Short mmCIF file of C-alpha atoms in Angstrom, two decimals:
data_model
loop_
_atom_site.label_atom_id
_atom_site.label_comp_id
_atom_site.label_asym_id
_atom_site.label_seq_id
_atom_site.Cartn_x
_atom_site.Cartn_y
_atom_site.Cartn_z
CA UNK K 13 0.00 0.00 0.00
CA UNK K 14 0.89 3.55 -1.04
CA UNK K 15 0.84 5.56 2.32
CA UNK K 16 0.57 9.25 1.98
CA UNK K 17 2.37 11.72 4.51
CA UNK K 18 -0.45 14.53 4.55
CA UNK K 19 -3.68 14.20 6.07
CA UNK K 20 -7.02 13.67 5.28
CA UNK K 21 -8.08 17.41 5.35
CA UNK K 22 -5.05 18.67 3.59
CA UNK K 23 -5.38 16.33 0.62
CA UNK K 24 -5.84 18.91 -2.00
CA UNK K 25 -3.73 18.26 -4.82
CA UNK K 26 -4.58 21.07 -7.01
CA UNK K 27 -1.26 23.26 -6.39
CA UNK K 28 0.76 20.20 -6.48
CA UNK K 29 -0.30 19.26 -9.54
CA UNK K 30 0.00 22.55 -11.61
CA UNK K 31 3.21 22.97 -10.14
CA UNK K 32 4.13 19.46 -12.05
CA UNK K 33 2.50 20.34 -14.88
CA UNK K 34 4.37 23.66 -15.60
CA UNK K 35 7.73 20.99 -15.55
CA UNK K 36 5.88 18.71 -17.64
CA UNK K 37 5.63 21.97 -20.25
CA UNK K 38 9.20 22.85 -20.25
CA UNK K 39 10.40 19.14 -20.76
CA UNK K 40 8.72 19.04 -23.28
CA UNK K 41 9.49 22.39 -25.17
CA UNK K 42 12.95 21.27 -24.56
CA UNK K 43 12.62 17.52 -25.81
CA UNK K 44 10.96 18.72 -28.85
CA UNK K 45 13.48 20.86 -29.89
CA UNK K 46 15.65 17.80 -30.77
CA UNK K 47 13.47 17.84 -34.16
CA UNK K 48 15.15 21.28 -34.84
CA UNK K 49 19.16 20.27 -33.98
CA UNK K 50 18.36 17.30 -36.39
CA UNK K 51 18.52 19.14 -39.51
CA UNK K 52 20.37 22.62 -38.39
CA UNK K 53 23.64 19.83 -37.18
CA UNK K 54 23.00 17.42 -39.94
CA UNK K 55 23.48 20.34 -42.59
CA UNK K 56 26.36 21.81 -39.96
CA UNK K 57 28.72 19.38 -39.81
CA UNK K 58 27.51 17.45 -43.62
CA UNK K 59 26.15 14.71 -42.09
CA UNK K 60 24.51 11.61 -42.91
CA UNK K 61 21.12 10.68 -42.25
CA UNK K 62 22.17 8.05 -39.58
CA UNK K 63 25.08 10.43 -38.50
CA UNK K 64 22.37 12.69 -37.42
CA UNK K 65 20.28 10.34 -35.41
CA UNK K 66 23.14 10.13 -32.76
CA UNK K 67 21.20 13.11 -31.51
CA UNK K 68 18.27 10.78 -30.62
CA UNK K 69 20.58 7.77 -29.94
CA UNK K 70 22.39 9.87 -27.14
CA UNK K 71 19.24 12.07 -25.89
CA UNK K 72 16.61 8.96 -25.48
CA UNK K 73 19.89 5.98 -24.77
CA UNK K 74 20.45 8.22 -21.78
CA UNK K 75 16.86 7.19 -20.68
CA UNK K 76 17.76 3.38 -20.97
CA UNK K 77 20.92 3.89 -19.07
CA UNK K 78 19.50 5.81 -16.20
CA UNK K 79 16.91 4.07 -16.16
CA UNK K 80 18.90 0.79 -15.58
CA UNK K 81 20.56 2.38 -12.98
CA UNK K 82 17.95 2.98 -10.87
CA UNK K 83 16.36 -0.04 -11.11
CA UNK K 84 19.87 -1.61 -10.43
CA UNK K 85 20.03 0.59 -7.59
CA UNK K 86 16.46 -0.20 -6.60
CA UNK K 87 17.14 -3.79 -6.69
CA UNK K 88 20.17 -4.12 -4.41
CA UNK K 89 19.46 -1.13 -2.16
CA UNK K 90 15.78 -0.11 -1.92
CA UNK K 91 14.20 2.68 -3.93
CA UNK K 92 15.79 5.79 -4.17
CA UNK K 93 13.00 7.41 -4.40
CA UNK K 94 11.31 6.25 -1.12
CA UNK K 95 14.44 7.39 0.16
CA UNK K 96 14.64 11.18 -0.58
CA UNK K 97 11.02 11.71 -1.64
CA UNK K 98 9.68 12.56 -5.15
CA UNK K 99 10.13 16.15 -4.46
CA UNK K 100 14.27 16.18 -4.16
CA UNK K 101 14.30 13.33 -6.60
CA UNK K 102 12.20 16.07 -9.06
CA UNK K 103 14.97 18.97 -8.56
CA UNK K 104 18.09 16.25 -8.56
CA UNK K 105 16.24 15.77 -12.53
CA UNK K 106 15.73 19.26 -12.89
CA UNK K 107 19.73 20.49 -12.18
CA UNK K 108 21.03 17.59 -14.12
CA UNK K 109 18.72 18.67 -17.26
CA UNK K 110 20.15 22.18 -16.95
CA UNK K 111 23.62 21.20 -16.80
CA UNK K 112 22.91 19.36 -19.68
CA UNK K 113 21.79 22.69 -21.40
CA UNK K 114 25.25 24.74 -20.00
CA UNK K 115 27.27 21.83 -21.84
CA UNK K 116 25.89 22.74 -25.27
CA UNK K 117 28.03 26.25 -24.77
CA UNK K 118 31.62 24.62 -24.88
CA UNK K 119 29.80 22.33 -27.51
CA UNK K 120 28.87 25.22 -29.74
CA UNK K 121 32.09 27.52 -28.60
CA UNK K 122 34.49 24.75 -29.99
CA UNK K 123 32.02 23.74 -33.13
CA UNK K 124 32.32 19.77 -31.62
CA UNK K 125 29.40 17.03 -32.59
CA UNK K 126 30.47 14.87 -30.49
CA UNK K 127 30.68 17.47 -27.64
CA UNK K 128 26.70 18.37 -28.87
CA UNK K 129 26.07 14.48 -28.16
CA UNK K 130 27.76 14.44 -24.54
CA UNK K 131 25.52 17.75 -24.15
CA UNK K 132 22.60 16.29 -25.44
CA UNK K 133 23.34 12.46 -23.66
CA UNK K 134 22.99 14.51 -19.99
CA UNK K 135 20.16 16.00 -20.51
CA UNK K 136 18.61 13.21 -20.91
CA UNK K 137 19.84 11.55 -17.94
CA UNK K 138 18.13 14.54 -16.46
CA UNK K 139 15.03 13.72 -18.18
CA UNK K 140 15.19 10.39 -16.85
CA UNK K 141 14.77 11.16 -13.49
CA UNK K 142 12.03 13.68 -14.48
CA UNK K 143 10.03 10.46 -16.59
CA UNK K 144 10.49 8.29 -13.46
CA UNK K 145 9.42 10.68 -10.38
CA UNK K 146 6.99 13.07 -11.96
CA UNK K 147 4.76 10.37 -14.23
CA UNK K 148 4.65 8.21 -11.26
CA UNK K 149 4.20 11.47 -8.58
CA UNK K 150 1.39 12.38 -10.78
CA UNK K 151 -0.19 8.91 -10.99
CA UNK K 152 -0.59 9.01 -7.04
CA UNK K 153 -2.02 12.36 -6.88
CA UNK K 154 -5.63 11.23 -6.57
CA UNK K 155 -7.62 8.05 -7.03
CA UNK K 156 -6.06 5.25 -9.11
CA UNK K 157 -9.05 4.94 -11.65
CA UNK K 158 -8.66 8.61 -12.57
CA UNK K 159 -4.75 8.38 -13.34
CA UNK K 160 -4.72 7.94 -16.86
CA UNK K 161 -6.83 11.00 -17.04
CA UNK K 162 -4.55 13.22 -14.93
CA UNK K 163 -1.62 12.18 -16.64
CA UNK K 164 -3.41 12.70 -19.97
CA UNK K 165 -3.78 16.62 -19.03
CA UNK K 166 0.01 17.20 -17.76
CA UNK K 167 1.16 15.31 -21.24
CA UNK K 168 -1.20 17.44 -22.80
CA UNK K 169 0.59 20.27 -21.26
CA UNK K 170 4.01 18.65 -22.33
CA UNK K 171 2.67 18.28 -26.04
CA UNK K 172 1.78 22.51 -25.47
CA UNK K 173 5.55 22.51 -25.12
CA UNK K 174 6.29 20.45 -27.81
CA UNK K 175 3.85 22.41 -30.40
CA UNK K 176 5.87 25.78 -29.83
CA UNK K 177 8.81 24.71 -29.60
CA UNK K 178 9.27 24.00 -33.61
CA UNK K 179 8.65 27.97 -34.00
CA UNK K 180 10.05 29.64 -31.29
CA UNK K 181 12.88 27.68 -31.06
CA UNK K 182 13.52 27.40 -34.71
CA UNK K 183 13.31 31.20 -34.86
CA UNK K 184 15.75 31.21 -32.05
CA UNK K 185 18.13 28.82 -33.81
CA UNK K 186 17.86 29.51 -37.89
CA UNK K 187 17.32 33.46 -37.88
CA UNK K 188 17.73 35.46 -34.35
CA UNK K 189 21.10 34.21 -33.58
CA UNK K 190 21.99 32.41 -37.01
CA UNK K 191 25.65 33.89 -38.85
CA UNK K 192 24.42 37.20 -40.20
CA UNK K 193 25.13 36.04 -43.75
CA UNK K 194 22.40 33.27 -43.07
CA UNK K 195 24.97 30.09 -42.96
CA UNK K 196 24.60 27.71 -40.19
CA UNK K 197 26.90 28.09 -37.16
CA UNK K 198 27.16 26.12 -34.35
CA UNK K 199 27.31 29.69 -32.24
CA UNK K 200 23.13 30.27 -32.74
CA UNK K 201 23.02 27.39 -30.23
CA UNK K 202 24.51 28.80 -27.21
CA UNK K 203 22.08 31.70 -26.18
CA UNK K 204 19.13 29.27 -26.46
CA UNK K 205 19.96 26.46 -24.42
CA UNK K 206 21.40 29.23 -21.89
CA UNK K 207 17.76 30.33 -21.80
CA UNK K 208 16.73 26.78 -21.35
CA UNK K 209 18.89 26.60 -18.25
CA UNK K 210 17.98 29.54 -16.86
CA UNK K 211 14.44 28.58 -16.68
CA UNK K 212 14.57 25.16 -15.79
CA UNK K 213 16.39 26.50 -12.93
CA UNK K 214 13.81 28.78 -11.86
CA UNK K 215 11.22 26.11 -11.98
CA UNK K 216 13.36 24.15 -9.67
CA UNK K 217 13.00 26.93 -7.64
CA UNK K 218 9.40 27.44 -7.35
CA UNK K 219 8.69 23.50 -6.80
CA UNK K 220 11.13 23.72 -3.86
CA UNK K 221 8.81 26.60 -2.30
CA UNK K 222 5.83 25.03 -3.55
CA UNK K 223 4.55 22.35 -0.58
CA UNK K 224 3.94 18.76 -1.87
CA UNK K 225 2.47 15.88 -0.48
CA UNK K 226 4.83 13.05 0.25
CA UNK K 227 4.17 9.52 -0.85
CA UNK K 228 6.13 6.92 0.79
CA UNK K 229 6.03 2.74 1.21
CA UNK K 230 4.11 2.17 4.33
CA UNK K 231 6.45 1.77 7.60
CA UNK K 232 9.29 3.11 5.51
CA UNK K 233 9.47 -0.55 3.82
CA UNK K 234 12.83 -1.47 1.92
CA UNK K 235 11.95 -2.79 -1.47
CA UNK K 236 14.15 -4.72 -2.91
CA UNK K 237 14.48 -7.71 -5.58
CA UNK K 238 13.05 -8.17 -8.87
CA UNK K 239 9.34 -7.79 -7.40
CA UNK K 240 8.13 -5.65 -9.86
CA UNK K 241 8.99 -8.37 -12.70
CA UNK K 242 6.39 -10.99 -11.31
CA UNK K 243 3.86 -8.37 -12.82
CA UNK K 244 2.87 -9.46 -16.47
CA UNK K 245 1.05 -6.61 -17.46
CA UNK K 246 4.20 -4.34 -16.70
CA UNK K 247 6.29 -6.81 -18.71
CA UNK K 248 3.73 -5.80 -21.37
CA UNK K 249 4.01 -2.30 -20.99
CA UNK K 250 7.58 -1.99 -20.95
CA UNK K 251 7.65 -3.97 -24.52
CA UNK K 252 4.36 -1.65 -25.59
CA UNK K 253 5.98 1.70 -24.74
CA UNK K 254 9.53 0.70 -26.31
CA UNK K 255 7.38 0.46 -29.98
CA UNK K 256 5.05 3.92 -29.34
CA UNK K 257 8.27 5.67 -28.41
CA UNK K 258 10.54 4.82 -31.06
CA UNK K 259 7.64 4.95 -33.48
CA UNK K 260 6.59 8.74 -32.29
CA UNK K 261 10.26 9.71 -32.23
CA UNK K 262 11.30 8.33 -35.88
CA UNK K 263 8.37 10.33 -37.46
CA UNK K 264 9.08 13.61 -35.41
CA UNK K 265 12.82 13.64 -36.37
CA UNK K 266 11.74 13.03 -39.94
CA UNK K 267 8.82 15.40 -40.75
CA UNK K 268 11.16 18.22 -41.43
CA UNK K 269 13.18 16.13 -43.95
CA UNK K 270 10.02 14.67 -45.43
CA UNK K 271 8.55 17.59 -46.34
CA UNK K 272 11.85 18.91 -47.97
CA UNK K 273 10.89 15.95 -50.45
CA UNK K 274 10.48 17.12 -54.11
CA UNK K 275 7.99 14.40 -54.29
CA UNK K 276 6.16 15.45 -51.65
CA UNK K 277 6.37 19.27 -50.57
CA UNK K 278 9.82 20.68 -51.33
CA UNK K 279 9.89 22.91 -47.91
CA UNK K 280 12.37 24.62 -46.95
CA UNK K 281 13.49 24.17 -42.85
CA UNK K 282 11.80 27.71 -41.99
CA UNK K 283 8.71 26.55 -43.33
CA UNK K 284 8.84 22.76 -42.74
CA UNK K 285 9.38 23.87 -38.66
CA UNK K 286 5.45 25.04 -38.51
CA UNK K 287 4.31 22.26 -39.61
CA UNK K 288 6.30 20.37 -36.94
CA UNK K 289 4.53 22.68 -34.22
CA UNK K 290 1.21 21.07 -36.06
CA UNK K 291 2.18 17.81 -35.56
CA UNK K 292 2.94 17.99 -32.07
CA UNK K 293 0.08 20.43 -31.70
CA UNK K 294 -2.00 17.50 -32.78
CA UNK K 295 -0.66 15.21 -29.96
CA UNK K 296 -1.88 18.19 -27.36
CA UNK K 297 -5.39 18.45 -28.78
CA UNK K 298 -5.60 14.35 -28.13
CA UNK K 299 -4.22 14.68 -24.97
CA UNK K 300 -6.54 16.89 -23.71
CA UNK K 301 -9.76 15.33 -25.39
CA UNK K 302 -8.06 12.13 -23.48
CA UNK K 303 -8.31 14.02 -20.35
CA UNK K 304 -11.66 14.22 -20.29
CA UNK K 305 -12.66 11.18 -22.59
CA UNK K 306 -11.22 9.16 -19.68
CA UNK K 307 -12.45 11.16 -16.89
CA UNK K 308 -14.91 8.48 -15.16
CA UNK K 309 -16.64 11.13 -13.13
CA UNK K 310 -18.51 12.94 -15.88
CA UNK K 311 -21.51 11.90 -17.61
CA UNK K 312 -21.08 11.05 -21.75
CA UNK K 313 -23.19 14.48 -22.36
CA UNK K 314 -21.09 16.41 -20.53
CA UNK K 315 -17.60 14.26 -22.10
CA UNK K 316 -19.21 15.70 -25.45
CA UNK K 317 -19.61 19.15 -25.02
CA UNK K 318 -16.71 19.63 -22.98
CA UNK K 319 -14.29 17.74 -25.48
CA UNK K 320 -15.56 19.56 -28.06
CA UNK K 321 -14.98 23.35 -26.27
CA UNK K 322 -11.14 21.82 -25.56
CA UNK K 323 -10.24 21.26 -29.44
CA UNK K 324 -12.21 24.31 -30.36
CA UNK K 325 -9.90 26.38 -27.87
CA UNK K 326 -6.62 24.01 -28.49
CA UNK K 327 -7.00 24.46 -32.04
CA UNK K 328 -7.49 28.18 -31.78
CA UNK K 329 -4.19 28.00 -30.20
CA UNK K 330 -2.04 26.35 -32.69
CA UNK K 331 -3.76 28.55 -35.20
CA UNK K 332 -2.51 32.12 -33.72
CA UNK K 333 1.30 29.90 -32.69
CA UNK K 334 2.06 28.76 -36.31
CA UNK K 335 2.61 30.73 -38.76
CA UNK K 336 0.28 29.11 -41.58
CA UNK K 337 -3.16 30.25 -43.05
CA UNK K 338 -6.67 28.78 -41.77
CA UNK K 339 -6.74 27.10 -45.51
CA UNK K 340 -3.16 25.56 -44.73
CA UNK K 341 -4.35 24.17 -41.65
CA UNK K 342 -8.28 23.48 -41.96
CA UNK K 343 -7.31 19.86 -43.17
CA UNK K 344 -6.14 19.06 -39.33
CA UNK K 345 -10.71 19.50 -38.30
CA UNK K 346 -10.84 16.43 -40.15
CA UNK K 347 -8.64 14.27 -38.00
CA UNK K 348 -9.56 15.76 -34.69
CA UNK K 349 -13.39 14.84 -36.17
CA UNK K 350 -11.78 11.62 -36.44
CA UNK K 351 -10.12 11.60 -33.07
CA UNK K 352 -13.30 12.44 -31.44
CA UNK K 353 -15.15 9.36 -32.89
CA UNK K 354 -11.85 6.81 -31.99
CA UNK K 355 -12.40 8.15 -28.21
CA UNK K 356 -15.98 7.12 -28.17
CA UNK K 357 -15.58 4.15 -29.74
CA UNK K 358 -12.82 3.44 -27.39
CA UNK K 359 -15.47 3.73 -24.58
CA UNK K 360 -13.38 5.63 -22.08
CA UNK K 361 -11.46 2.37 -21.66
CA UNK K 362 -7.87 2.91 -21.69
CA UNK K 363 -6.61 -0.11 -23.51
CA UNK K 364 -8.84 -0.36 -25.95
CA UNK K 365 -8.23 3.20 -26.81
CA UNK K 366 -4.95 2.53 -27.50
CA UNK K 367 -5.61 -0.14 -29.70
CA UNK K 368 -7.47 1.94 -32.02
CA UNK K 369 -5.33 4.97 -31.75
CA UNK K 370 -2.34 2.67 -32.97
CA UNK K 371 -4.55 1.01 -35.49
CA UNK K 372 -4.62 4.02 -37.22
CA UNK K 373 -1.61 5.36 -37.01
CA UNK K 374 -0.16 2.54 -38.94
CA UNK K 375 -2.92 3.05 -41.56
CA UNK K 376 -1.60 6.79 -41.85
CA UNK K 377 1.80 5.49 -41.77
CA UNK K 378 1.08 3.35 -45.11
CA UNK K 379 -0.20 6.49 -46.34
CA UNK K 380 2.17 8.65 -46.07
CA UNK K 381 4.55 6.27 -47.89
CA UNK K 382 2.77 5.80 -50.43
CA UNK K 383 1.20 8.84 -51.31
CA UNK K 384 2.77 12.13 -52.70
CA UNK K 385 2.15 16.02 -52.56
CA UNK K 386 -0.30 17.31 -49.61
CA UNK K 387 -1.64 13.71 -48.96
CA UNK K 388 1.11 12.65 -47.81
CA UNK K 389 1.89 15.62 -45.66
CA UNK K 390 -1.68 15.36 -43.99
CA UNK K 391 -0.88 11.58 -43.29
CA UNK K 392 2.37 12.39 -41.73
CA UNK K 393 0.73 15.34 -39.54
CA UNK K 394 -2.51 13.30 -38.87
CA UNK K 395 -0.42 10.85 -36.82
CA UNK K 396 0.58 13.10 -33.90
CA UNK K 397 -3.13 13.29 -32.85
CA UNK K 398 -3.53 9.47 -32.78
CA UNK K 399 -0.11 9.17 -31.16
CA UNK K 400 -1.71 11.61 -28.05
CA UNK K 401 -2.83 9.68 -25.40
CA UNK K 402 -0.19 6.61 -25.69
CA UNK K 403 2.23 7.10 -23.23
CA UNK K 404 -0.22 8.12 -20.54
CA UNK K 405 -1.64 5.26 -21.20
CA UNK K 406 0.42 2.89 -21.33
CA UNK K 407 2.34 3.91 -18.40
CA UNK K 408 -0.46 3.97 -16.06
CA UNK K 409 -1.60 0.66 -17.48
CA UNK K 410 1.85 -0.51 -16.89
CA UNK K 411 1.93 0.66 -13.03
CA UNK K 412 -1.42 -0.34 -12.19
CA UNK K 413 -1.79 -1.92 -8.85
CA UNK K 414 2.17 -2.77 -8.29
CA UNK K 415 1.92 -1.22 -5.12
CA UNK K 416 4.83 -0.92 -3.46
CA UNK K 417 7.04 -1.70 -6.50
CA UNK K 418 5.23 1.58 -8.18
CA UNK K 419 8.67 3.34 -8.61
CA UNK K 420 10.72 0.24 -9.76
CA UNK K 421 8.12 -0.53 -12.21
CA UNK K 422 8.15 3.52 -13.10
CA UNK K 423 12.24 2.40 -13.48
CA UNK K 424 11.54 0.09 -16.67
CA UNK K 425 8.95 2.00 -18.35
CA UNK K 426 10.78 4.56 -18.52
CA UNK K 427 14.05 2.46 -19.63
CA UNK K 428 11.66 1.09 -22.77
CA UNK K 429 11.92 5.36 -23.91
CA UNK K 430 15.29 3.36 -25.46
CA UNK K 431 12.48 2.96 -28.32
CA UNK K 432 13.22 6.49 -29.28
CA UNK K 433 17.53 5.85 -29.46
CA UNK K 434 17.20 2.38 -31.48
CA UNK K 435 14.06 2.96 -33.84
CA UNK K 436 15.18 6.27 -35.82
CA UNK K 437 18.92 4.86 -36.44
CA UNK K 438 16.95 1.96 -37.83
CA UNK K 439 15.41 4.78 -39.59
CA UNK K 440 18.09 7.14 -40.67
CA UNK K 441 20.51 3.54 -41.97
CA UNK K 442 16.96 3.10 -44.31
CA UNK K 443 16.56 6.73 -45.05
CA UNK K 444 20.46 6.70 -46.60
CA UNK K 445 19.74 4.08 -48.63
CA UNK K 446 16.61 3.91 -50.02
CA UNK K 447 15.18 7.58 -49.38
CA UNK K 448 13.21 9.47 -46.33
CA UNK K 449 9.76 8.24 -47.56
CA UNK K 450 10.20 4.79 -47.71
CA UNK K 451 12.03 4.87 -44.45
CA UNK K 452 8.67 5.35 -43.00
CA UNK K 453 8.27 1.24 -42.79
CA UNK K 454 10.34 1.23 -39.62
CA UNK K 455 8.14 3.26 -37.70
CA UNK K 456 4.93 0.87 -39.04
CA UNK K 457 6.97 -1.83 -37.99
CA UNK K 458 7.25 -0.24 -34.47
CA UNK K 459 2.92 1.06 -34.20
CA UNK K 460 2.17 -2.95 -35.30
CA UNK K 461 -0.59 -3.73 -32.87
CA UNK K 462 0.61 -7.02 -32.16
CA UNK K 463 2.77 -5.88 -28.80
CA UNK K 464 0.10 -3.48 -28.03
CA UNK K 465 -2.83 -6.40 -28.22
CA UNK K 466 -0.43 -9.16 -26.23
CA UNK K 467 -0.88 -6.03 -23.07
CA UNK K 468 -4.00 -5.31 -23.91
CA UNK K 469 -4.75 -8.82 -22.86
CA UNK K 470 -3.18 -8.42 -19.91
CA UNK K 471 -5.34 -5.73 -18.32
CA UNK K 472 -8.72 -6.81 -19.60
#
């Protein structure tokens, strides 16, 4: 049993919660702009399409290695996070991350890839921590049946992160500090991820003046061993969220190149960067229809109206960040349209949502790879709606009911984000040889519902 340190009374996890969510918002923003280094180093330093997936190898292998870490450490020594508490455990993630950011000014000062890769390889052992005390802290934060829901709206916030990101970072990086001649340099880097810091920073600030509850193993209980392994449907859900990420990741570190295709758009970077920001704006309008989709304490009526008020306002939103027309962007009603009649299908039932979410993104998948022109740039784009609600999902699935092995379980989710290091070098090797669109069958490959139905199984 999960004991909480507060009492009864003071259970109001409202502060505690948008507190966690502002986090959630800048991880994000910063995770995202990963899709903008991509194509600003690959055209820096001449690179290859595989060279320049190192950036994702390094940023998401850092997840598998911390991750194995602290579930080595949890193993032999108890978890760490019982020990210090989710709230030092949050900052610890929060310092490393920025110090991550500093390193990208030697990187930058000294023109160095590999340098950009250490830089980018700590920052996502920062991240790591984040993924494994703030997913789970927000999981606890209220009743269990309820979690996918919560964690739905502070991914949502995440994917707000995620959808500006593309243009305010790629202003930041290919025109405000870009060479004044309009080459690349490594220089336009610096100030940004300064700025990244420097906020980050702050935010560790204000959660350590910010009070939150403490969850704890009852008695102060020493968990150790492999408990958290005798659970199938975690076995399930580390195998389910290794495919989603890598899958997600591939098609976000693509889109930019794909849409630089003759064949399909012929884009230029400062263009192709908006439509980024619509992509990942698409996985925030899911995320917050999940939010309420999955909210058991509302009636169907009310899910309705209120779901369709959020994409009205979401999409508003992305409309006034990116800069396209309404007639550039008007094709993206038609998926959330879709999206809305996938959620009610799905019948507020988490698994089976995901199902049908991943269903069609493989469908969109197919067509973006074998379509051409603005077909296959609305397939593309249509898939970061459908790709929403996934890892809330699954994760919560995953943790369901282990209890006292909630953080150790929290451990190997997380260490499945490896999905997003392994899947777009698979990617990037395919993209060399037989072009960016056809690459796309690695990231089918990886949405195949067969992994996803096998958990499914598990947890109905």
């Amino acid at each position: 049993m999960i004991n909480q340190k507060v009492k009864s009374a003071e259970r109001n996890y409202t502060i505690p919660l948008i507190t966690i969510t502002l986090l959630f918002f800048m991880w994000g923003f910063i995770t995202c702009m990963n899709d903008i280094l991509i194509p600003y180093l690959k055209q820096l330093f001449s690179l290859t399409f595989f060279e320049s997936m190192l950036v994702q190898f390094c940023f998401f292998g850092a997840y598998f290695i911390g991750s194995l870490i602290y579930f080595l450490i949890s193993t032999s020594s108890g978890d760490p996070i019982d020990k210090v508490g989710y709230k030092k455990g949050i900052i610890f993630g929060i310092f490393l991350a920025a110090f991550g950011c500093v390193l990208f000014y030697p990187a930058a000062s000294l023109s160095s890839y590999p340098l950009f890769l250490g830089a980018l390889f700590i920052l996502g052992l920062g991240f790591t921590v984040l993924q494994i005390t703030a997913n789970a802290y927000v999981s606890l934060l209220g009743p269990e049946d309820s979690a996918s829901s919560r964690l739905n709206m502070t991914q949502a916030f995440n994917a707000f992160g995620t959808t500006i990101a593309p243009v305010l970072g790629g202003h930041l990086i290919f025109e405000l500090f870009s060479a004044p001649d309009g080459t690349f340099s490594a220089a336009a880097t610096k100030i940004p991820y300064l700025i990244f810091a420097g906020i980050l920073l702050l935010v560790a600030l204000l959660i350590s003046r910010v009070k939150l509850p403490d969850f704890q193993v009852k008695g102060g209980e020493i968990v150790k061993g492999f408990g958290a392994l005798q659970h199938n449907h975690l076995i399930f859900g580390v195998i389910a969220m290794f495919c989603y990420v890598g899958g997600e990741v591939a098609v976000g570190s693509f889109i930019i190149s794909f849409l630089e295709q003759p064949q399909v758009m012929n884009l230029t970077e400062a263009v192709s960067k908006n439509y980024l920001s619509l992509y990942w704006g698409g996985a925030m309008i899911g995320r917050f229809l999940g939010a309420i989709s999955l909210n058991h304490s509302i009636s169907q009526t009310k899910k309705a109206l209120y779901m369709l008020g959020a994409a009205a306002a979401v999409f508003l939103v992305i409309f006034s960040i990116v800069d396209l027309s309404f007639s550039q962007i008007s094709f993206f009603l038609v998926f959330i349209a879709l999206n809305f009649v996938a959620f009610f299908i799905g019948k507020s039932a988490p698994a089976r949502t995901l199902s049908i979410f991943a269903g069609i993104n493989v469908l969109l998948l197919i067509s973006a790879m074998l379509n051409k022109g603005e077909f296959a740039m609305y397939s593309i784009l249509g898939i970061g709606i459908f790709n929403s609600i996934m890892f809330s999902n699954i994760y919560t699935l995953a943790i369901s009911g282990l209890g006292k092995y909630t953080s150790q379980g929290s451990s190997l989710v997380v260490m499945a984000i490896l999905g997003g290091a392994i899947v777009p070098i698979f990617q990037g090797y395919l993209a060399d040889i037989f072009g960016v669109q056809h690459s796309f069958i690695i990231p089918v490959l990886a949405s195949n519902q067969k992994w996803d139905k096998m958990f499914i199984s598990m947890r109905n």
